[in-house]
Amino acid sequence: MNHTPRLETKHFPQLIDLFHNKSVLITGGTGSFGKKFTETILRHFTPKRLIIFSRDELKQFEMQQTIRGENVRYFIGDVRDRDRLIRAFRGVDLVIHAAALKQVPAAEYNPFEAIKTNIIGAANVIDAAIDCGVSQVVALSTDKAANPINLYGATKLCSDKLFIAANNYAGGGGTRFSVVRYGNVVGSRGSVIPFFEKMRQSGILPITDPRMTRFWITLQQGVELVLNVLIWMQGGEIYVPKLPSMNIMDLAKAIAPECQTTITGIRPGEKLHEVMIPEDDARDTLEFDDHFAILPPHQEWTDPARYRQRAGGTPCPEGFSYSSHTNTQWLSVADLHAMIAGGMDDHA
């Protein structure tokens, strides 16, 4: 069903001005997030150019069948290739960095490949953005970057650190970099939800551990968070949305109540619960109505007091952490069904 969802942001007028006649580039633009971001920008705003930068020519060809326009450009390239990034970033005002190797088992088995894309690729994006005079860069992260126990999370933690420190490299009047960190995405290709839906046919759902909990967000919510961050950011913050949690057994019952479950054990590199703000980061974190902002502990590119003067921000208490199992927001079965329906619309 084709429809135009309402954009849930109070910053809509500012975003109209931000995108008007600007050139925007998204790395990893043919992924789930990239498609939804592209659709949203083209639906609501009038950028001068919107550049889809990715390395898979087949995905670009398939995306071009449904998303095209005079202001849309498709660039073949890899974030591992610094020279190609510099060519692509020329004349670009805003960059959303979504390219990454994201599968935990694949990263464990191919660690050097994950490092090349997630760490060296991040450094290349930073260098290209500074050298080409990009105004703002928002990098997508993951809950697995907080207290990581797998290689994917470790590479994304390193990437986050690079993007925060990049503000110092850029200097007082240069490119500003910030990070967005969120949990599992309903409707994305890597989500457990489509896996459970596929396994319904067998009548048995494999569960790694019945105690497991996860944060959940929709693709549209992720896009709207990034749009808000483009307005909020001063550079150096890690933005974390307030999200609901769900236990894996409740998730299984919601997806396939008729199925039996079998316990398979936690996989290598997998956590029982996800943390998006570790206790050690909470002392530098401000809480807002619908999100948190982890502030840079060391910075020299602006007045530190400006970060703590944002209206409504409250310092987190000592000992605070934001974890999926101690969360105060929980998804009901009806809530999850509504999120899944939205996820399906995302791919319609």
XYZ file of C-alpha atoms in Angstrom:
348
model
C 0.000 0.000 0.000
C 1.430 3.355 -1.010
C 1.002 6.177 1.457
C 2.917 9.166 2.782
C 3.752 8.791 6.477
C 3.851 11.909 8.582
C 7.365 12.942 9.548
C 7.565 12.841 13.347
C 9.844 15.776 14.085
C 9.206 19.235 15.467
C 12.218 20.445 13.477
C 10.508 20.105 10.101
C 10.800 23.831 9.158
C 14.503 23.833 10.057
C 15.041 20.666 8.043
C 13.413 22.245 4.988
C 16.016 25.004 5.182
C 18.829 22.548 5.966
C 18.226 20.399 2.873
C 17.134 23.087 0.432
C 19.556 23.218 -2.498
C 22.117 21.165 -0.543
C 24.043 18.116 -1.721
C 23.555 15.056 0.477
C 25.478 11.761 0.330
C 24.740 8.509 2.134
C 27.332 5.736 2.278
C 25.867 2.248 2.234
C 22.893 3.889 0.579
C 21.401 0.697 -0.869
C 20.897 -0.884 2.564
C 17.634 -0.934 4.515
C 18.367 2.362 6.261
C 19.692 4.004 3.106
C 16.555 3.216 1.125
C 14.243 4.533 3.827
C 16.394 7.641 4.316
C 16.422 8.311 0.567
C 12.654 7.873 0.261
C 12.068 10.204 3.204
C 14.368 12.962 1.931
C 12.921 12.896 -1.588
C 9.355 12.878 -0.244
C 9.705 15.836 2.110
C 12.668 17.974 1.032
C 14.339 19.498 -2.028
C 18.044 18.698 -2.004
C 20.172 19.823 -4.908
C 21.658 16.322 -5.137
C 21.113 13.084 -3.239
C 24.004 10.692 -3.795
C 23.685 6.959 -3.115
C 27.222 5.676 -2.499
C 27.682 1.898 -2.271
C 29.772 -0.915 -3.706
C 27.102 -3.341 -5.006
C 26.099 -2.603 -8.585
C 23.164 -5.056 -8.489
C 21.630 -3.389 -5.422
C 22.080 -0.006 -7.077
C 20.407 -1.251 -10.257
C 17.478 -2.645 -8.258
C 17.135 0.558 -6.222
C 17.147 2.670 -9.391
C 14.034 0.840 -10.596
C 11.967 2.412 -7.822
C 13.940 5.465 -6.683
C 15.031 7.866 -9.384
C 14.963 11.555 -10.129
C 16.904 14.403 -11.685
C 18.588 15.130 -8.363
C 19.422 11.481 -7.505
C 22.899 10.137 -8.253
C 24.234 6.587 -7.867
C 27.978 6.267 -7.197
C 29.730 2.896 -7.211
C 32.471 2.942 -4.602
C 33.799 1.446 -1.395
C 34.550 3.329 1.845
C 37.850 1.436 1.876
C 38.869 3.544 -1.140
C 39.839 6.996 0.148
C 40.438 8.463 -3.320
C 36.976 7.445 -4.504
C 35.427 9.009 -1.400
C 37.228 12.291 -2.050
C 35.898 12.340 -5.602
C 32.366 11.555 -4.382
C 32.438 14.113 -1.517
C 33.359 17.099 -3.691
C 30.609 19.702 -3.398
C 28.727 17.661 -0.756
C 27.252 19.468 2.256
C 25.866 16.633 4.406
C 27.057 13.022 4.765
C 25.242 10.151 6.452
C 27.655 7.270 7.021
C 25.681 4.015 7.054
C 28.149 1.675 5.314
C 29.393 -1.183 7.500
C 29.906 -4.910 7.750
C 27.230 -5.712 10.340
C 26.796 -9.464 10.696
C 28.295 -10.640 13.999
C 29.226 -14.207 12.899
C 30.677 -12.966 9.607
C 32.829 -10.414 11.412
C 34.078 -13.072 13.835
C 35.084 -15.314 10.933
C 36.446 -12.504 8.718
C 37.893 -10.028 11.241
C 40.278 -8.207 8.914
C 37.466 -7.502 6.460
C 35.364 -5.934 9.228
C 38.337 -3.817 10.314
C 38.959 -2.610 6.757
C 35.366 -1.477 6.279
C 34.271 -0.386 9.755
C 37.498 1.224 11.030
C 39.669 2.105 8.043
C 36.522 3.003 6.113
C 35.486 5.359 8.927
C 38.912 7.032 8.853
C 38.593 7.461 5.086
C 35.158 9.065 5.441
C 36.562 11.465 8.039
C 39.561 12.461 5.902
C 37.441 12.912 2.783
C 34.816 14.975 4.627
C 37.415 17.334 6.116
C 39.413 17.656 2.897
C 36.273 18.333 0.819
C 34.734 20.829 3.240
C 31.626 18.814 4.132
C 29.586 20.713 6.720
C 28.074 17.868 8.794
C 28.614 14.110 9.101
C 26.333 11.769 11.050
C 27.673 8.232 11.518
C 25.376 5.318 12.326
C 26.487 3.081 15.181
C 24.988 0.167 17.108
C 24.184 -0.904 20.644
C 26.895 -3.547 20.184
C 29.516 -0.768 20.305
C 28.815 -0.213 24.021
C 30.983 -2.554 26.128
C 31.598 -4.754 23.067
C 32.216 -8.477 23.363
C 32.325 -9.266 19.628
C 34.528 -7.956 16.847
C 31.693 -6.142 15.096
C 30.939 -4.170 18.265
C 34.643 -3.489 18.813
C 35.067 -2.116 15.284
C 32.025 0.133 15.722
C 33.304 1.380 19.093
C 36.575 2.272 17.384
C 34.634 3.942 14.580
C 32.608 5.962 17.126
C 35.819 7.129 18.811
C 37.277 8.160 15.463
C 34.224 10.225 14.528
C 34.153 11.992 17.896
C 37.896 12.793 17.730
C 37.493 13.954 14.120
C 36.006 17.209 15.424
C 39.414 18.061 16.863
C 41.049 17.261 13.528
C 38.593 19.526 11.730
C 39.198 22.420 14.133
C 36.942 25.229 15.270
C 35.363 26.128 11.949
C 35.550 22.809 10.161
C 33.406 19.747 9.575
C 31.234 18.661 12.509
C 30.865 14.936 13.275
C 28.317 13.192 15.519
C 27.170 9.601 16.033
C 23.747 7.947 16.309
C 23.537 4.701 18.293
C 20.433 2.513 18.377
C 19.242 -1.084 18.703
C 17.719 -3.807 16.535
C 15.744 -2.546 13.541
C 12.310 -3.975 12.783
C 12.103 -4.672 9.063
C 15.838 -4.756 8.352
C 17.359 -7.733 6.580
C 19.424 -8.705 9.633
C 16.523 -8.684 12.101
C 15.496 -11.864 13.924
C 11.858 -11.131 13.030
C 12.033 -12.177 9.345
C 14.076 -15.198 10.489
C 11.332 -16.250 12.895
C 8.693 -15.684 10.214
C 10.626 -17.948 7.874
C 11.016 -20.620 10.561
C 7.256 -20.694 11.241
C 6.892 -23.235 8.450
C 8.960 -25.749 10.413
C 6.850 -25.345 13.552
C 9.946 -24.802 15.734
C 11.699 -21.563 16.599
C 15.353 -21.750 17.712
C 15.975 -19.574 20.810
C 19.538 -18.904 21.914
C 18.602 -18.064 25.529
C 15.100 -17.479 26.994
C 16.392 -14.607 29.183
C 17.634 -12.566 26.239
C 16.353 -8.992 25.768
C 16.834 -6.465 23.001
C 15.996 -2.837 22.153
C 13.758 -2.318 19.094
C 13.333 0.567 16.639
C 11.686 0.927 13.214
C 13.516 2.096 10.108
C 11.392 5.243 9.989
C 12.212 6.047 13.616
C 15.902 5.603 12.816
C 15.657 7.995 9.873
C 13.800 10.588 11.940
C 16.435 10.337 14.677
C 19.194 11.067 12.169
C 17.221 14.028 10.806
C 16.796 15.423 14.320
C 20.501 14.946 15.036
C 21.353 17.088 12.010
C 19.554 19.913 13.854
C 20.734 19.112 17.399
C 24.404 18.350 16.800
C 27.243 20.656 17.740
C 29.820 17.931 17.055
C 31.132 15.121 19.214
C 27.893 13.791 20.674
C 26.662 10.197 20.578
C 22.869 10.298 20.402
C 20.891 7.396 21.873
C 17.091 7.225 21.457
C 14.812 5.978 24.226
C 13.524 2.668 22.887
C 11.312 -0.160 24.163
C 12.735 -3.574 25.018
C 11.313 -7.046 24.488
C 12.211 -10.469 25.800
C 13.065 -12.994 23.101
C 10.405 -15.462 24.314
C 7.708 -12.771 24.126
C 8.977 -11.900 20.665
C 8.697 -15.529 19.579
C 5.146 -15.772 20.934
C 4.171 -12.599 19.119
C 5.592 -13.784 15.779
C 4.571 -17.445 15.865
C 2.395 -18.332 18.871
C 1.617 -21.743 17.414
C 5.282 -22.814 17.273
C 7.323 -24.718 19.798
C 10.737 -23.389 20.825
C 14.087 -25.073 21.199
C 17.021 -23.640 23.145
C 20.244 -23.607 21.130
C 22.570 -21.589 23.405
C 24.125 -18.167 22.960
C 26.262 -17.857 19.838
C 29.889 -16.680 19.922
C 30.029 -12.920 20.341
C 26.389 -12.627 21.385
C 25.196 -10.784 24.511
C 22.392 -11.781 26.848
C 21.283 -8.139 27.101
C 22.226 -5.050 25.114
C 23.608 -1.854 26.647
C 23.473 1.465 24.820
C 24.913 3.668 27.582
C 27.455 1.983 29.868
C 27.743 3.227 33.437
C 31.146 4.766 32.737
C 29.667 6.908 29.938
C 26.661 8.039 31.988
C 28.663 10.716 33.823
C 29.034 12.531 30.490
C 25.421 11.946 29.408
C 22.424 14.288 29.300
C 18.880 12.919 29.360
C 16.067 14.442 27.297
C 12.406 13.516 26.871
C 12.976 11.043 24.055
C 16.753 10.544 23.871
C 20.127 10.733 25.567
C 23.222 12.613 24.413
C 26.630 11.242 25.422
C 28.895 14.278 25.369
C 32.570 14.142 24.390
C 34.736 13.924 27.537
C 37.516 15.899 25.832
C 36.960 18.523 23.163
C 38.543 21.734 21.987
C 36.363 22.803 19.060
C 33.685 24.743 20.980
C 32.766 26.039 24.446
C 32.079 23.007 26.702
C 29.308 24.903 28.483
C 27.290 25.000 25.244
C 26.730 21.262 25.412
C 25.162 21.457 28.847
C 22.999 24.470 28.052
C 20.680 22.545 25.714
C 17.114 23.155 26.887
C 15.718 20.326 28.996
C 18.875 18.239 29.275
C 19.420 16.649 32.684
C 22.698 15.007 33.738
C 22.257 11.273 34.319
C 22.637 10.142 37.950
C 25.722 8.372 39.249
C 25.609 4.652 38.498
C 23.100 5.009 35.645
C 23.266 2.717 32.622
C 20.827 2.176 29.761
C 20.325 -1.551 29.247
C 17.633 -3.609 27.530
C 16.877 -5.695 30.649
C 16.549 -2.770 33.109
C 14.584 -0.614 30.683
C 11.353 1.053 31.837
C 9.738 0.730 28.383
C 8.570 -2.700 27.187
C 6.853 -3.780 24.001
C 3.521 -5.555 24.188
C 2.484 -8.064 21.529
C 0.185 -5.423 20.018
C 3.019 -2.881 20.014
C 5.310 -5.285 18.198
C 2.649 -6.140 15.622
C 2.220 -2.420 14.931
C 5.988 -2.018 14.521
C 6.155 -5.024 12.185
C 3.309 -3.621 10.090
C 5.272 -0.392 9.788
C 8.348 -2.365 8.825
C 6.434 -4.100 6.068
C 5.210 -0.741 4.778
C 8.843 0.365 4.692
C 9.527 -2.320 2.107
C 6.276 -2.076 0.156
